[in-house]
């Protein structure tokens, strides 16, 4: 199960990177997985595009590099 958790986290991280690169809402909506409703997807995207999240993700990347 540990490997499944790592795979899930990696796929989620890739998805978040794709969301960050998307130029507009239409491009982000095309990334939506089939198993999520549009309402859930919009909440997820909103949480991953806030300035607070961007600060956390950048500082997390710096911490990973330091290790």
mmCIF file with all atom_site columns, N, CA and C in Angstrom, residues 29-55:
data_model
loop_
_atom_site.group_PDB
_atom_site.id
_atom_site.type_symbol
_atom_site.label_atom_id
_atom_site.label_alt_id
_atom_site.label_comp_id
_atom_site.label_asym_id
_atom_site.label_entity_id
_atom_site.label_seq_id
_atom_site.pdbx_PDB_ins_code
_atom_site.Cartn_x
_atom_site.Cartn_y
_atom_site.Cartn_z
_atom_site.occupancy
_atom_site.B_iso_or_equiv
_atom_site.pdbx_formal_charge
_atom_site.auth_seq_id
_atom_site.auth_comp_id
_atom_site.auth_asym_id
_atom_site.auth_atom_id
_atom_site.pdbx_PDB_model_num
ATOM 1  N N  . UNK A 1 29 ? -10.209 22.781 -17.139 1.00 0.00 ? 29 UNK A N  1
ATOM 2  C CA . UNK A 1 29 ? -11.349 21.872 -17.135 1.00 0.00 ? 29 UNK A CA 1
ATOM 3  C C  . UNK A 1 29 ? -11.095 20.637 -17.992 1.00 0.00 ? 29 UNK A C  1
ATOM 4  N N  . UNK A 1 30 ? -10.273 20.757 -19.010 1.00 0.00 ? 30 UNK A N  1
ATOM 5  C CA . UNK A 1 30 ? -9.937  19.604 -19.842 1.00 0.00 ? 30 UNK A CA 1
ATOM 6  C C  . UNK A 1 30 ? -9.064  18.601 -19.083 1.00 0.00 ? 30 UNK A C  1
ATOM 7  N N  . UNK A 1 31 ? -8.436  19.021 -18.010 1.00 0.00 ? 31 UNK A N  1
ATOM 8  C CA . UNK A 1 31 ? -7.587  18.146 -17.197 1.00 0.00 ? 31 UNK A CA 1
ATOM 9  C C  . UNK A 1 31 ? -8.386  17.351 -16.163 1.00 0.00 ? 31 UNK A C  1
ATOM 10 N N  . UNK A 1 32 ? -9.668  17.664 -16.006 1.00 0.00 ? 32 UNK A N  1
ATOM 11 C CA . UNK A 1 32 ? -10.504 17.053 -14.967 1.00 0.00 ? 32 UNK A CA 1
ATOM 12 C C  . UNK A 1 32 ? -10.588 15.535 -15.134 1.00 0.00 ? 32 UNK A C  1
ATOM 13 N N  . UNK A 1 33 ? -10.282 14.796 -14.070 1.00 0.00 ? 33 UNK A N  1
ATOM 14 C CA . UNK A 1 33 ? -10.452 13.338 -14.120 1.00 0.00 ? 33 UNK A CA 1
ATOM 15 C C  . UNK A 1 33 ? -11.939 12.969 -14.221 1.00 0.00 ? 33 UNK A C  1
ATOM 16 N N  . UNK A 1 34 ? -12.220 11.828 -14.812 1.00 0.00 ? 34 UNK A N  1
ATOM 17 C CA . UNK A 1 34 ? -13.604 11.387 -15.012 1.00 0.00 ? 34 UNK A CA 1
ATOM 18 C C  . UNK A 1 34 ? -14.348 11.121 -13.705 1.00 0.00 ? 34 UNK A C  1
ATOM 19 N N  . UNK A 1 35 ? -13.608 10.774 -12.656 1.00 0.00 ? 35 UNK A N  1
ATOM 20 C CA . UNK A 1 35 ? -14.264 10.381 -11.409 1.00 0.00 ? 35 UNK A CA 1
ATOM 21 C C  . UNK A 1 35 ? -14.609 11.555 -10.487 1.00 0.00 ? 35 UNK A C  1
ATOM 22 N N  . UNK A 1 36 ? -14.442 12.791 -10.959 1.00 0.00 ? 36 UNK A N  1
ATOM 23 C CA . UNK A 1 36 ? -14.789 13.966 -10.158 1.00 0.00 ? 36 UNK A CA 1
ATOM 24 C C  . UNK A 1 36 ? -15.932 14.724 -10.812 1.00 0.00 ? 36 UNK A C  1
ATOM 25 N N  . UNK A 1 37 ? -16.796 15.270 -9.972  1.00 0.00 ? 37 UNK A N  1
ATOM 26 C CA . UNK A 1 37 ? -17.834 16.148 -10.502 1.00 0.00 ? 37 UNK A CA 1
ATOM 27 C C  . UNK A 1 37 ? -17.197 17.500 -10.824 1.00 0.00 ? 37 UNK A C  1
ATOM 28 N N  . UNK A 1 38 ? -17.850 18.282 -11.631 1.00 0.00 ? 38 UNK A N  1
ATOM 29 C CA . UNK A 1 38 ? -17.315 19.597 -11.998 1.00 0.00 ? 38 UNK A CA 1
ATOM 30 C C  . UNK A 1 38 ? -17.194 20.494 -10.768 1.00 0.00 ? 38 UNK A C  1
ATOM 31 N N  . UNK A 1 39 ? -18.136 20.380 -9.836  1.00 0.00 ? 39 UNK A N  1
ATOM 32 C CA . UNK A 1 39 ? -18.093 21.178 -8.614  1.00 0.00 ? 39 UNK A CA 1
ATOM 33 C C  . UNK A 1 39 ? -16.858 20.816 -7.777  1.00 0.00 ? 39 UNK A C  1
ATOM 34 N N  . UNK A 1 40 ? -16.607 19.510 -7.608  1.00 0.00 ? 40 UNK A N  1
ATOM 35 C CA . UNK A 1 40 ? -15.431 19.067 -6.853  1.00 0.00 ? 40 UNK A CA 1
ATOM 36 C C  . UNK A 1 40 ? -14.148 19.512 -7.545  1.00 0.00 ? 40 UNK A C  1
ATOM 37 N N  . UNK A 1 41 ? -14.123 19.417 -8.878  1.00 0.00 ? 41 UNK A N  1
ATOM 38 C CA . UNK A 1 41 ? -12.950 19.811 -9.640  1.00 0.00 ? 41 UNK A CA 1
ATOM 39 C C  . UNK A 1 41 ? -12.653 21.302 -9.461  1.00 0.00 ? 41 UNK A C  1
ATOM 40 N N  . UNK A 1 42 ? -13.688 22.124 -9.533  1.00 0.00 ? 42 UNK A N  1
ATOM 41 C CA . UNK A 1 42 ? -13.482 23.562 -9.383  1.00 0.00 ? 42 UNK A CA 1
ATOM 42 C C  . UNK A 1 42 ? -12.945 23.908 -7.998  1.00 0.00 ? 42 UNK A C  1
ATOM 43 N N  . UNK A 1 43 ? -13.433 23.207 -6.964  1.00 0.00 ? 43 UNK A N  1
ATOM 44 C CA . UNK A 1 43 ? -12.916 23.422 -5.606  1.00 0.00 ? 43 UNK A CA 1
ATOM 45 C C  . UNK A 1 43 ? -11.442 23.035 -5.530  1.00 0.00 ? 43 UNK A C  1
ATOM 46 N N  . UNK A 1 44 ? -11.091 21.902 -6.145  1.00 0.00 ? 44 UNK A N  1
ATOM 47 C CA . UNK A 1 44 ? -9.705  21.425 -6.145  1.00 0.00 ? 44 UNK A CA 1
ATOM 48 C C  . UNK A 1 44 ? -8.803  22.438 -6.856  1.00 0.00 ? 44 UNK A C  1
ATOM 49 N N  . UNK A 1 45 ? -9.215  22.879 -8.044  1.00 0.00 ? 45 UNK A N  1
ATOM 50 C CA . UNK A 1 45 ? -8.419  23.845 -8.806  1.00 0.00 ? 45 UNK A CA 1
ATOM 51 C C  . UNK A 1 45 ? -8.266  25.141 -8.023  1.00 0.00 ? 45 UNK A C  1
ATOM 52 N N  . UNK A 1 46 ? -9.349  25.599 -7.434  1.00 0.00 ? 46 UNK A N  1
ATOM 53 C CA . UNK A 1 46 ? -9.296  26.842 -6.659  1.00 0.00 ? 46 UNK A CA 1
ATOM 54 C C  . UNK A 1 46 ? -8.302  26.719 -5.504  1.00 0.00 ? 46 UNK A C  1
ATOM 55 N N  . UNK A 1 47 ? -8.308  25.574 -4.827  1.00 0.00 ? 47 UNK A N  1
ATOM 56 C CA . UNK A 1 47 ? -7.393  25.387 -3.695  1.00 0.00 ? 47 UNK A CA 1
ATOM 57 C C  . UNK A 1 47 ? -5.938  25.307 -4.141  1.00 0.00 ? 47 UNK A C  1
ATOM 58 N N  . UNK A 1 48 ? -5.705  24.830 -5.362  1.00 0.00 ? 48 UNK A N  1
ATOM 59 C CA . UNK A 1 48 ? -4.333  24.676 -5.856  1.00 0.00 ? 48 UNK A CA 1
ATOM 60 C C  . UNK A 1 48 ? -3.813  25.894 -6.598  1.00 0.00 ? 48 UNK A C  1
ATOM 61 N N  . UNK A 1 49 ? -4.652  26.907 -6.778  1.00 0.00 ? 49 UNK A N  1
ATOM 62 C CA . UNK A 1 49 ? -4.218  28.110 -7.479  1.00 0.00 ? 49 UNK A CA 1
ATOM 63 C C  . UNK A 1 49 ? -4.226  29.349 -6.583  1.00 0.00 ? 49 UNK A C  1
ATOM 64 N N  . UNK A 1 50 ? -4.424  29.160 -5.295  1.00 0.00 ? 50 UNK A N  1
ATOM 65 C CA . UNK A 1 50 ? -4.398  30.293 -4.372  1.00 0.00 ? 50 UNK A CA 1
ATOM 66 C C  . UNK A 1 50 ? -2.952  30.754 -4.153  1.00 0.00 ? 50 UNK A C  1
ATOM 67 N N  . UNK A 1 51 ? -2.756  32.019 -3.836  1.00 0.00 ? 51 UNK A N  1
ATOM 68 C CA . UNK A 1 51 ? -1.397  32.490 -3.541  1.00 0.00 ? 51 UNK A CA 1
ATOM 69 C C  . UNK A 1 51 ? -0.765  31.733 -2.365  1.00 0.00 ? 51 UNK A C  1
ATOM 70 N N  . UNK A 1 52 ? -1.577  31.370 -1.369  1.00 0.00 ? 52 UNK A N  1
ATOM 71 C CA . UNK A 1 52 ? -1.055  30.633 -0.215  1.00 0.00 ? 52 UNK A CA 1
ATOM 72 C C  . UNK A 1 52 ? -0.501  29.280 -0.637  1.00 0.00 ? 52 UNK A C  1
ATOM 73 N N  . UNK A 1 53 ? -1.220  28.584 -1.515  1.00 0.00 ? 53 UNK A N  1
ATOM 74 C CA . UNK A 1 53 ? -0.748  27.274 -1.971  1.00 0.00 ? 53 UNK A CA 1
ATOM 75 C C  . UNK A 1 53 ? 0.534   27.431 -2.774  1.00 0.00 ? 53 UNK A C  1
ATOM 76 N N  . UNK A 1 54 ? 0.595   28.454 -3.615  1.00 0.00 ? 54 UNK A N  1
ATOM 77 C CA . UNK A 1 54 ? 1.791   28.660 -4.430  1.00 0.00 ? 54 UNK A CA 1
ATOM 78 C C  . UNK A 1 54 ? 3.016   28.890 -3.545  1.00 0.00 ? 54 UNK A C  1
ATOM 79 N N  . UNK A 1 55 ? 2.839   29.613 -2.452  1.00 0.00 ? 55 UNK A N  1
ATOM 80 C CA . UNK A 1 55 ? 3.958   29.837 -1.519  1.00 0.00 ? 55 UNK A CA 1
ATOM 81 C C  . UNK A 1 55 ? 4.367   28.513 -0.880  1.00 0.00 ? 55 UNK A C  1
#
